[in-house]
C-alpha angles and dihedrals in degrees: 000000000000144000128220123212118207106211129201113205112231097183140031112257143161112251109257107217093186099050095118095118095045092047091049088050092056091051091047090052086063092053103036096095093061110087094210092058095040089057090055095049113116092007128114089241096069130178096268110247137130130193140199128231117268102269150247095034123231141084113314128234126193109272095027117135119226134170140220129192125205120189132189138166086222113081090196091062092055092044090053091048091051091050092051096044089047089060100035111042095174111112112178120168105182107293091348104094125188144160119221110246104177138000120207132180127224136182109193115195128194090217138248123308110300094031118126132204151135131262122190135189113250091188127033121278112244111214119169112172116216122214095265095053092043091052092046088060096041095247126159108260095189092114090052091048091051095049134066123276092275095054114118133178115254112220116254131176092259088067093063127234098278099080091045093051091044090053090051091050093048094047091050090047089057090050089050091052093047104037109003137101113280090207091076133065112248123255093249091051096066127073098221121091121256093231134034097212137012133194132170118248095207122063092227090043095214131051137179129236136173113254128189108194087175134015095259096039122084118177139167112229132188117230138176135200125218145188112214126197120204144181113200107238100186142329092286092054089047088054091051093051093046089048088057089052090051099043107023126232135271127018134318092029093153087057094060105274133120099021109161136200131201104240100183139347130196122196119235114285114251112246115244122215 
């Protein structure tokens, strides 16, 4: 489930490519009056939402129309956001200033078992490997050893795809345990892969950006963007893929990373006799 905000620019501005923290702050402003969400703020538990960049990219002129998507596996989160944005149409993200024009709801679905399709990451996937995961995959932990206790190893192509995909599975498993449907088995509790194919969107695979998780903290993080192909095996796999659409993939999703879109979907082929 997701909502899309149609935004009217009310001032000229340069596009801020590192506005993750400010954009997250505007979304949190819409949730701060709800005790349940306030208690989850700044915890590892989180509320369970992901959001796109403001798009399309590029410098902004007064009168331009831009868009933002916010997804969540919790319908109540989206309902509360719609109520807030319906009352408060101001949407300022640093120097980028907008008014909300329209709010629409969407429920993308990967399709019934046998359906095929492609999902891609609209924002970069954040994957920082901790010592345990690095050692499980036989990776050099020298950079972790040389850093402080919070230092983790950002995934790079030289590490191979396995630790990246395992991080995505584990992150989605936590979302399943916190916000998912108990009727289904979690994505890390099945042997089959989440996706059938994977290819990088960027030629250099990874790229670096500045990231401010808090006002006084300025970091450089390494991200990657991917296009994933899938074939829905069964209803449980359908649930896993739709959960990824609702919650994003990878780490730090509530900070603006790992938002995914359904690019195309083909229904199951009819069997011929």
